[in-house]
PDB file of C-alpha atoms in Angstrom:
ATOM      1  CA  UNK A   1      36.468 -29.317   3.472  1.00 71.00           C
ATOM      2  CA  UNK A   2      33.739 -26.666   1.812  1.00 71.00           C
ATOM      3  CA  UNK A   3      31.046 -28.321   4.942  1.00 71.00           C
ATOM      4  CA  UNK A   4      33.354 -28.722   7.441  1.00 76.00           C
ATOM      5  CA  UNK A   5      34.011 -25.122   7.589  1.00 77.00           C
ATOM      6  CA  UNK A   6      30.749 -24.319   7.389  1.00 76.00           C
ATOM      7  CA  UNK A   7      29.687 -26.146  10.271  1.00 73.00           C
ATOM      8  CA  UNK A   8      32.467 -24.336  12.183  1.00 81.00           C
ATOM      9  CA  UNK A   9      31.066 -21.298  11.157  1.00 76.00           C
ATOM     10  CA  UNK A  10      27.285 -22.100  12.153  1.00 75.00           C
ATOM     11  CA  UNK A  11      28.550 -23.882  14.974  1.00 79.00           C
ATOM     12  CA  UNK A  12      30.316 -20.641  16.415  1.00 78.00           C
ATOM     13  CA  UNK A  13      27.531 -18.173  15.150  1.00 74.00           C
ATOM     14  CA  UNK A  14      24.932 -20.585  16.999  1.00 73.00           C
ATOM     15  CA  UNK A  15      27.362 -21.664  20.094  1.00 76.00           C
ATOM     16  CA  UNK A  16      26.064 -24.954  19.803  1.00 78.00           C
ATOM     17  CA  UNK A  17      26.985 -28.177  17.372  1.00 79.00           C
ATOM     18  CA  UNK A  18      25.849 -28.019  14.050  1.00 78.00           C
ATOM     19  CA  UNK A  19      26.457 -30.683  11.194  1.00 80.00           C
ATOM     20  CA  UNK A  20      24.777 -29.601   8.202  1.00 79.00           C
ATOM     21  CA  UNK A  21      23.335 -33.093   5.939  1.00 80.00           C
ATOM     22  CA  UNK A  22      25.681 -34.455   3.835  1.00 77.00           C
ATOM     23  CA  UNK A  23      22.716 -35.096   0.963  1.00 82.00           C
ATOM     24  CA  UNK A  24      22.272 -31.218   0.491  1.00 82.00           C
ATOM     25  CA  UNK A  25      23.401 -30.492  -2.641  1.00 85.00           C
ATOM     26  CA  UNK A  26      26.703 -28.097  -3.188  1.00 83.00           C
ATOM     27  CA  UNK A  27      25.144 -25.675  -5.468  1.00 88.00           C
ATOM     28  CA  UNK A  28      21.837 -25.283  -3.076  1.00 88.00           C
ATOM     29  CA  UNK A  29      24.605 -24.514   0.146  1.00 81.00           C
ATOM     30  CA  UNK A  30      26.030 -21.548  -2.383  1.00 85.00           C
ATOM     31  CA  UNK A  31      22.759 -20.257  -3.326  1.00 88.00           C
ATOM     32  CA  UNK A  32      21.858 -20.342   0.172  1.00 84.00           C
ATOM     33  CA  UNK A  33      24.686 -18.493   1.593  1.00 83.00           C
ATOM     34  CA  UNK A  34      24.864 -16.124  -0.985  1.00 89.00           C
ATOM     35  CA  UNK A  35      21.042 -15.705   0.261  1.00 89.00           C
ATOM     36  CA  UNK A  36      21.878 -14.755   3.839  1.00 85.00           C
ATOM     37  CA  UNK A  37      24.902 -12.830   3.157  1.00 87.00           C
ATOM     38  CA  UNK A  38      22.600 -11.095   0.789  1.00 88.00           C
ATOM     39  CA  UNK A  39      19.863 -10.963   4.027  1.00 92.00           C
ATOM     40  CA  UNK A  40      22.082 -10.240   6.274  1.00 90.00           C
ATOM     41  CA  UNK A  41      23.710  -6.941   4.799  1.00 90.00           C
ATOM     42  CA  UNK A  42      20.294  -5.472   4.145  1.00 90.00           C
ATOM     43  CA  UNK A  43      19.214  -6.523   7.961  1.00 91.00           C
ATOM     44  CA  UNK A  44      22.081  -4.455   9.299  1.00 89.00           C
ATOM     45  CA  UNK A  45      21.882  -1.527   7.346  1.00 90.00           C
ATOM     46  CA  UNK A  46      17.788  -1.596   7.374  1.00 90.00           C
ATOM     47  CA  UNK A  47      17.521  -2.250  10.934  1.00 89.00           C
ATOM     48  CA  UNK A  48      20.984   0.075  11.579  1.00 86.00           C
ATOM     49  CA  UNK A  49      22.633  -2.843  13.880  1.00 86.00           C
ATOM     50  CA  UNK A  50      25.917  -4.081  14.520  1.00 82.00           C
ATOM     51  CA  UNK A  51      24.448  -7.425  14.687  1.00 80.00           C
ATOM     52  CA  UNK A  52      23.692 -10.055  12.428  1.00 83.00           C
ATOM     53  CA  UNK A  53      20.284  -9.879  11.533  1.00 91.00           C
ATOM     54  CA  UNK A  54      18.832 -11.829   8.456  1.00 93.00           C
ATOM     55  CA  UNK A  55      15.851  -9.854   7.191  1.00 93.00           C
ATOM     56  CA  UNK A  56      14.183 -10.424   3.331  1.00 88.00           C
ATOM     57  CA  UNK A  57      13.238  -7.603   1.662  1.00 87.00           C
ATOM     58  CA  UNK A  58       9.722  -8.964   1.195  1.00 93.00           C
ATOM     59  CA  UNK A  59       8.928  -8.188   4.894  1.00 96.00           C
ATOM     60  CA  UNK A  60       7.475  -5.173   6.792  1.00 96.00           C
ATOM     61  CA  UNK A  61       8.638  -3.604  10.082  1.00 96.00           C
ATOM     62  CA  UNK A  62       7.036  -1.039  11.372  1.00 95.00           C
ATOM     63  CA  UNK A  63       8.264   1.244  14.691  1.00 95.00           C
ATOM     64  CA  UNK A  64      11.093   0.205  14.617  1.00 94.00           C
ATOM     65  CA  UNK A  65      12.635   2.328  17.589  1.00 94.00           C
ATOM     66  CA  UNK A  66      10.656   0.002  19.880  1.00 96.00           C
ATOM     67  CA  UNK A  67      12.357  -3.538  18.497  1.00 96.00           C
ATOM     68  CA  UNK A  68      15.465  -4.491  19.770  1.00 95.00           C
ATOM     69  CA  UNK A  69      17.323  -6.965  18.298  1.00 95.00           C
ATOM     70  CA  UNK A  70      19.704  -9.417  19.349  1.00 94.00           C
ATOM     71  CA  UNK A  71      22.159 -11.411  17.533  1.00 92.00           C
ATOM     72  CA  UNK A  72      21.693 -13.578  14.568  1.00 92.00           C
ATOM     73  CA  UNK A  73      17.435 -13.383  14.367  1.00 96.00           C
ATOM     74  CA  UNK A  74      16.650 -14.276  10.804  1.00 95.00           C
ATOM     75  CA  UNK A  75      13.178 -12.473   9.403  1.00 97.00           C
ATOM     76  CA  UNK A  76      11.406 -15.155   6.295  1.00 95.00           C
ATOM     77  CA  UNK A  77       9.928 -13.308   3.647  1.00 95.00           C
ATOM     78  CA  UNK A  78       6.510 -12.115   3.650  1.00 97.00           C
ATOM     79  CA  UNK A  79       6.527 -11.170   8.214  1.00 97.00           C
ATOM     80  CA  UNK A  80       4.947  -8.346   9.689  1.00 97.00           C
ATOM     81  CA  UNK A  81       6.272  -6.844  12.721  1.00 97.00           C
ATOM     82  CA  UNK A  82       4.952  -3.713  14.403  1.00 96.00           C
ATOM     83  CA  UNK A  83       6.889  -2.877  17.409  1.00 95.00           C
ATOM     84  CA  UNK A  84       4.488  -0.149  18.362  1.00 95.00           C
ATOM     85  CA  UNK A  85       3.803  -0.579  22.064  1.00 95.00           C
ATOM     86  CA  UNK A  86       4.683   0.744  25.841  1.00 95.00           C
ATOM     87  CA  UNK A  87       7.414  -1.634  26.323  1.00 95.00           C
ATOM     88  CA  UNK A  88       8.582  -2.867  22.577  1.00 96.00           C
ATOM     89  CA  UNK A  89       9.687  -5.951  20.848  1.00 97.00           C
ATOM     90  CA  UNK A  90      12.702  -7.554  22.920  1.00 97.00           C
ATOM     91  CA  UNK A  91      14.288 -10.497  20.577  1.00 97.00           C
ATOM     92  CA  UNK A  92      16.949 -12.991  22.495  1.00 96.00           C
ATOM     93  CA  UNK A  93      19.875 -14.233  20.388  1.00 95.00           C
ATOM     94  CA  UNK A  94      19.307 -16.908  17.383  1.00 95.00           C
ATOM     95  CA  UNK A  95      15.586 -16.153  17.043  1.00 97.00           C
ATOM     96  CA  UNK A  96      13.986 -17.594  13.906  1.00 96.00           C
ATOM     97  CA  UNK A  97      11.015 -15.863  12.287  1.00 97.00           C
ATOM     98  CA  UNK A  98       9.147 -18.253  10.101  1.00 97.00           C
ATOM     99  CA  UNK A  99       7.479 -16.895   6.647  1.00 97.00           C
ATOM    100  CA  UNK A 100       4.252 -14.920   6.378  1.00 97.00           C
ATOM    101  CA  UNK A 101       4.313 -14.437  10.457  1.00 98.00           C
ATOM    102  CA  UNK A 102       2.507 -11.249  12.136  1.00 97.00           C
ATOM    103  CA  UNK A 103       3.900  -9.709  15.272  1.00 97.00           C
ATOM    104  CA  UNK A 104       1.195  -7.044  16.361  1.00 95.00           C
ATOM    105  CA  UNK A 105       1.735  -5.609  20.088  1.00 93.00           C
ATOM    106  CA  UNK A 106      -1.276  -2.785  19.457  1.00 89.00           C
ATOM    107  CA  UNK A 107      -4.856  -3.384  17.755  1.00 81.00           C
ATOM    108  CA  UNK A 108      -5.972   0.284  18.244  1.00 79.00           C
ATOM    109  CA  UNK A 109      -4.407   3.625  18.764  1.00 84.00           C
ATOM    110  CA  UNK A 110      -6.685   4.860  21.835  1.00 81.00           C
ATOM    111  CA  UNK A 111      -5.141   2.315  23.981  1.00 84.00           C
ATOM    112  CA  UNK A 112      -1.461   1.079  22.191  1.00 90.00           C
ATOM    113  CA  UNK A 113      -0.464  -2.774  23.850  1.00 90.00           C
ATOM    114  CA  UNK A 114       2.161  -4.059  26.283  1.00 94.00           C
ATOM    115  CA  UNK A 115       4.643  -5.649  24.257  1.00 95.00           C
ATOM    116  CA  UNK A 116       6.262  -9.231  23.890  1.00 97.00           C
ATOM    117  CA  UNK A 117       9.663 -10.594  24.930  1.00 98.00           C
ATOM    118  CA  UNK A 118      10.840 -13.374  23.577  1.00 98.00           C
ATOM    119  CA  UNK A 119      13.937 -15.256  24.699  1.00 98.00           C
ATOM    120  CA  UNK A 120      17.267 -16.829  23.001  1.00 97.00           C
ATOM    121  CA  UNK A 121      16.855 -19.849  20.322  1.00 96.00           C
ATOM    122  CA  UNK A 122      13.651 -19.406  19.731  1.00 98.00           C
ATOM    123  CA  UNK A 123      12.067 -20.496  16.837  1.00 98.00           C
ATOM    124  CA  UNK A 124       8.420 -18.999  15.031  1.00 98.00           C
ATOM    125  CA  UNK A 125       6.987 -21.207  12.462  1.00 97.00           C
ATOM    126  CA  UNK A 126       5.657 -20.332   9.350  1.00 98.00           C
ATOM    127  CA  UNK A 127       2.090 -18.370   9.251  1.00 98.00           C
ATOM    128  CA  UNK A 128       2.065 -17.388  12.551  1.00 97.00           C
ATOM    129  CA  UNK A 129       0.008 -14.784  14.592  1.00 97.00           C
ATOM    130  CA  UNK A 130       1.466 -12.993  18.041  1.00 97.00           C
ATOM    131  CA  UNK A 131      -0.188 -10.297  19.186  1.00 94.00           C
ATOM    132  CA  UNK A 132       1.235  -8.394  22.150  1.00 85.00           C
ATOM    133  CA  UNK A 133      -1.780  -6.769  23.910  1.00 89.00           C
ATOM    134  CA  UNK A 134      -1.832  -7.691  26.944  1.00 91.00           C
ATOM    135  CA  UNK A 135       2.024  -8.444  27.408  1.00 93.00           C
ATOM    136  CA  UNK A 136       3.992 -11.571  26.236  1.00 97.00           C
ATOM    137  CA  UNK A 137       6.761 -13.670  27.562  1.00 98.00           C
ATOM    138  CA  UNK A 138       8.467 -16.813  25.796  1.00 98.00           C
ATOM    139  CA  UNK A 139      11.166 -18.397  27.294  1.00 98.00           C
ATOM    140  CA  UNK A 140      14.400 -19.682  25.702  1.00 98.00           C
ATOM    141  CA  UNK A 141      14.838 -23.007  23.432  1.00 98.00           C
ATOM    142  CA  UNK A 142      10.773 -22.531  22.743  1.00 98.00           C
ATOM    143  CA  UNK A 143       9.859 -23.528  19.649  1.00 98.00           C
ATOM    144  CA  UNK A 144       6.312 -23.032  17.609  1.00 98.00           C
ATOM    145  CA  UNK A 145       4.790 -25.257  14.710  1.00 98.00           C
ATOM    146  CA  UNK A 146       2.968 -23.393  11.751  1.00 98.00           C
ATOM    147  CA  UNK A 147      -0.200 -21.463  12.249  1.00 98.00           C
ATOM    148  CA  UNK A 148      -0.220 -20.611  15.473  1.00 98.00           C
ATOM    149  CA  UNK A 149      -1.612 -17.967  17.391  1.00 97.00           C
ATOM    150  CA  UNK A 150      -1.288 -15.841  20.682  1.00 97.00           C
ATOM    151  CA  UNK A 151      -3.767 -13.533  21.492  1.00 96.00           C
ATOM    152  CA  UNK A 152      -3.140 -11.810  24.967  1.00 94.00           C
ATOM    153  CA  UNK A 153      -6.536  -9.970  25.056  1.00 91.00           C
ATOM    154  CA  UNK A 154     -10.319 -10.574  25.375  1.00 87.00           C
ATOM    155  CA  UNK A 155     -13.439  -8.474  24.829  1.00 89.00           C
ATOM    156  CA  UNK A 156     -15.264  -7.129  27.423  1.00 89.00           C
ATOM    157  CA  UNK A 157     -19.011  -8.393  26.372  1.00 92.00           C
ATOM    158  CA  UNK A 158     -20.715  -7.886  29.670  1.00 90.00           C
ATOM    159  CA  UNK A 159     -23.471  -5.004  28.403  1.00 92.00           C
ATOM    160  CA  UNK A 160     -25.967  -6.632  26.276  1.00 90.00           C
ATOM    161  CA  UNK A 161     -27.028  -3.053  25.317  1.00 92.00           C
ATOM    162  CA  UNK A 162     -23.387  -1.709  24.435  1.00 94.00           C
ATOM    163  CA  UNK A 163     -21.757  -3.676  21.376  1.00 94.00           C
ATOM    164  CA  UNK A 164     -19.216  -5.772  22.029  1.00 93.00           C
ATOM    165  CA  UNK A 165     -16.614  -3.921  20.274  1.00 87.00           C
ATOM    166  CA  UNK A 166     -17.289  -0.489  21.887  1.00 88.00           C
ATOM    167  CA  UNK A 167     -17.103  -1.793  25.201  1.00 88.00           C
ATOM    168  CA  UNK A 168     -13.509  -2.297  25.430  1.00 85.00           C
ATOM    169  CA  UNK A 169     -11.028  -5.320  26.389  1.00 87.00           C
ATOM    170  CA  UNK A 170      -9.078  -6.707  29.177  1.00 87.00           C
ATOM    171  CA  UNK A 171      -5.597  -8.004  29.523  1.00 89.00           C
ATOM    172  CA  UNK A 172      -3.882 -10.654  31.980  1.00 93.00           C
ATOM    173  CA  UNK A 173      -0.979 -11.650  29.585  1.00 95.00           C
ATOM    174  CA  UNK A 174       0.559 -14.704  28.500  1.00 97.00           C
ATOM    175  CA  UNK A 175       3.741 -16.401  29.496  1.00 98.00           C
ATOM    176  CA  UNK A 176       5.374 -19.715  28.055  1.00 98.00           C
ATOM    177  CA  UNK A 177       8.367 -21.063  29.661  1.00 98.00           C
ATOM    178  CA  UNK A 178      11.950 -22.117  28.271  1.00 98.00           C
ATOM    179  CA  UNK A 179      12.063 -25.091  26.540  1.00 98.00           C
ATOM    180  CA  UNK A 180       8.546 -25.885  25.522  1.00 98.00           C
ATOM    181  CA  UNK A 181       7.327 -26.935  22.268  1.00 98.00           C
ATOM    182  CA  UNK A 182       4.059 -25.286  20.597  1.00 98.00           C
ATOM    183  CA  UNK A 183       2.375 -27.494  18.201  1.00 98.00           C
ATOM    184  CA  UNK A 184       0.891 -26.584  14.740  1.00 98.00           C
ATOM    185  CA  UNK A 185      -2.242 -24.595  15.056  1.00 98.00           C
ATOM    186  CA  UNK A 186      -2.379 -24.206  18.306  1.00 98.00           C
ATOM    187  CA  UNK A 187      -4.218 -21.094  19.548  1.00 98.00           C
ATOM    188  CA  UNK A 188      -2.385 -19.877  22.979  1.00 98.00           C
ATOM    189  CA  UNK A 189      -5.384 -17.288  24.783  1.00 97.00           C
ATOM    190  CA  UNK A 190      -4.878 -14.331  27.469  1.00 96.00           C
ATOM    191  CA  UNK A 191      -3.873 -15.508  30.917  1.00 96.00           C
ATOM    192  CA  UNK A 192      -1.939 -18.493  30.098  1.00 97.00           C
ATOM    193  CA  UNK A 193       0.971 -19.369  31.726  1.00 98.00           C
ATOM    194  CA  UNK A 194       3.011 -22.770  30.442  1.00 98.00           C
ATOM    195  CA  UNK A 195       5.528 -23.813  32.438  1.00 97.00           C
ATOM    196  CA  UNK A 196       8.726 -24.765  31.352  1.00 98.00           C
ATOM    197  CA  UNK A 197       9.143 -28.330  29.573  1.00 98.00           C
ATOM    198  CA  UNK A 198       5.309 -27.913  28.306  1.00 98.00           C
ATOM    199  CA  UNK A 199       4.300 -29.324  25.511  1.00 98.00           C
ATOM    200  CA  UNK A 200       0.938 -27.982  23.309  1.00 98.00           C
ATOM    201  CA  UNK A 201      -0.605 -30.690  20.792  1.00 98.00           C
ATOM    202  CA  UNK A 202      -1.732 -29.269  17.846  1.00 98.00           C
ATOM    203  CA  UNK A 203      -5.005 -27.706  17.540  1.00 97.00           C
ATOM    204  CA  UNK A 204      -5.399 -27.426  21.184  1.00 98.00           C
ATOM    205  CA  UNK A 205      -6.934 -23.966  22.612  1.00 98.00           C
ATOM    206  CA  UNK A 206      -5.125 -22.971  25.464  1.00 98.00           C
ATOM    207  CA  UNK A 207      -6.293 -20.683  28.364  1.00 96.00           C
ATOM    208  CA  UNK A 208      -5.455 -21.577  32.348  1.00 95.00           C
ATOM    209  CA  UNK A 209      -2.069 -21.931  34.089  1.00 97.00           C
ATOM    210  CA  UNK A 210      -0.053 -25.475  33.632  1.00 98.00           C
ATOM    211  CA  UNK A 211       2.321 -26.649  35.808  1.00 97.00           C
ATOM    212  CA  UNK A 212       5.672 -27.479  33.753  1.00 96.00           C
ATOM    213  CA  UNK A 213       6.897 -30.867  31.943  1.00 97.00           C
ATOM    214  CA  UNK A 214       2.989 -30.830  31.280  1.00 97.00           C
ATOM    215  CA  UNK A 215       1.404 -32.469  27.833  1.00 98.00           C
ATOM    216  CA  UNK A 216      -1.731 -30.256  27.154  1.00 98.00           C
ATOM    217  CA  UNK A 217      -4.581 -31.072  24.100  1.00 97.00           C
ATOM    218  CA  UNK A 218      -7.371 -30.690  23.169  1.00 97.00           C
ATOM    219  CA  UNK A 219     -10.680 -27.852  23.073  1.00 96.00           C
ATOM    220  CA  UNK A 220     -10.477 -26.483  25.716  1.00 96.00           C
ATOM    221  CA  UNK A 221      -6.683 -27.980  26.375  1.00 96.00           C
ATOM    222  CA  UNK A 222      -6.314 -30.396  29.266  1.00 97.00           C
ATOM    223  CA  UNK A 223      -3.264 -31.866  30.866  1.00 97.00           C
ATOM    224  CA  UNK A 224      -2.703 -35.498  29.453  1.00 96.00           C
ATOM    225  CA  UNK A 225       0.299 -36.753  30.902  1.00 95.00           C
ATOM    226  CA  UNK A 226       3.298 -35.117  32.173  1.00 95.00           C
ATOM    227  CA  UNK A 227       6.841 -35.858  30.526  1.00 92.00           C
ATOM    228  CA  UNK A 228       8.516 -36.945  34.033  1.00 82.00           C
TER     229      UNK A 228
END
């Protein structure tokens, strides 16, 4: 009875089915919903929302005024999110944060970054790096494997006088359509655009515009197949 009405529960907080396994043990469900009520309180009064939001205390959000939140986005120990930007951290609904993951829109003061928007059930792995530079977009029902990293932004290296770093960057943005899947490691670079239904083997490097249902891999990432 105990898992049956918690799968009603997750099933209505999610809007989709959910059957939780029938080998987890009893006392690790308690300690585990103890754990986000516990989350969850200090998420809403934290982050001063009427919304579920499941944040550990071991995490760090800075700017806050520019992250909006929607419902039910759970923050893993250990994340860094700075919101500070021109257009702010948008989260969908049922976005998962995975632990030790950075969410940087700006990398200097003199010149702050776009921002990133990221769509409903959407899931971050763990150890994670997105910066927001040059403006990001994820779509919905995208999901990332561990380690990987976005990085809407290059270095302007043209001057062989100048150094590199004083010479300033460039932006085109990134933008990864619903329902693809990210594989672990992968490092997504400015001016990418995914289509939706893309899948990214992992360890590819990613830079150029795919078409969507594509398969990409590989350094530099090709297409190598297409799902349909």
């Amino acid at each position: 009875m105990f898992r049956k009405a918690l799968n009603n529960i997750v099933t209505k907080i999610k809007k989709e089915g959910y059957e939780i396994d029938v080998d987890i043990p009893l006392i690790y469900l308690l300690l585990f919903i103890l754990g986000k009520i516990f989350s969850g309180v200090y998420g809403m009064i934290s982050l001063r929302s009427l919304y579920p939001i499941y944040r550990n205390r071991n995490t760090l959000i800075k700017c806050k005024s520019k992250i909006y939140f929607g419902r039910n986005v759970q923050i893993s120990r250990g994340c860094i999110i700075d919101g500070l930007s021109h257009e702010g951290i948008h989260f969908g609904n049922n976005v998962s944060i995975g632990l030790n993951t950075t969410i940087l829109c700006s990398g200097s003061l003199k010149s702050i970054g776009k921002g990133i928007r990221i769509g409903n059930n959407v899931g971050l792995g763990t150890n994670g790096f997105y910066g927001g530079a040059g403006g990001v977009e994820i779509g919905d029902d995208t999901i990332f494997g561990n380690f990987v990293s976005i990085h809407p932004e290059n270095h302007n290296y043209d001057n062989d006088i100048i150094p590199i770093r004083q010479q300033g960057v460039n932006h085109k943005g990134i933008r990864i359509g619903n329902n693809c899947w990210i594989g672990a490691k992968a490092t997504i670079l400015d001016g990418t655009i995914l289509g939706d239904g893309c899948i990214v083997a992992a360890g590819a490097v990613v830079t150029g515009i795919f078409p969507g249902n594509s398969i990409v891999g590989g350094v530099p990432a090709k297409i190598i197949k297409t799902r349909i």
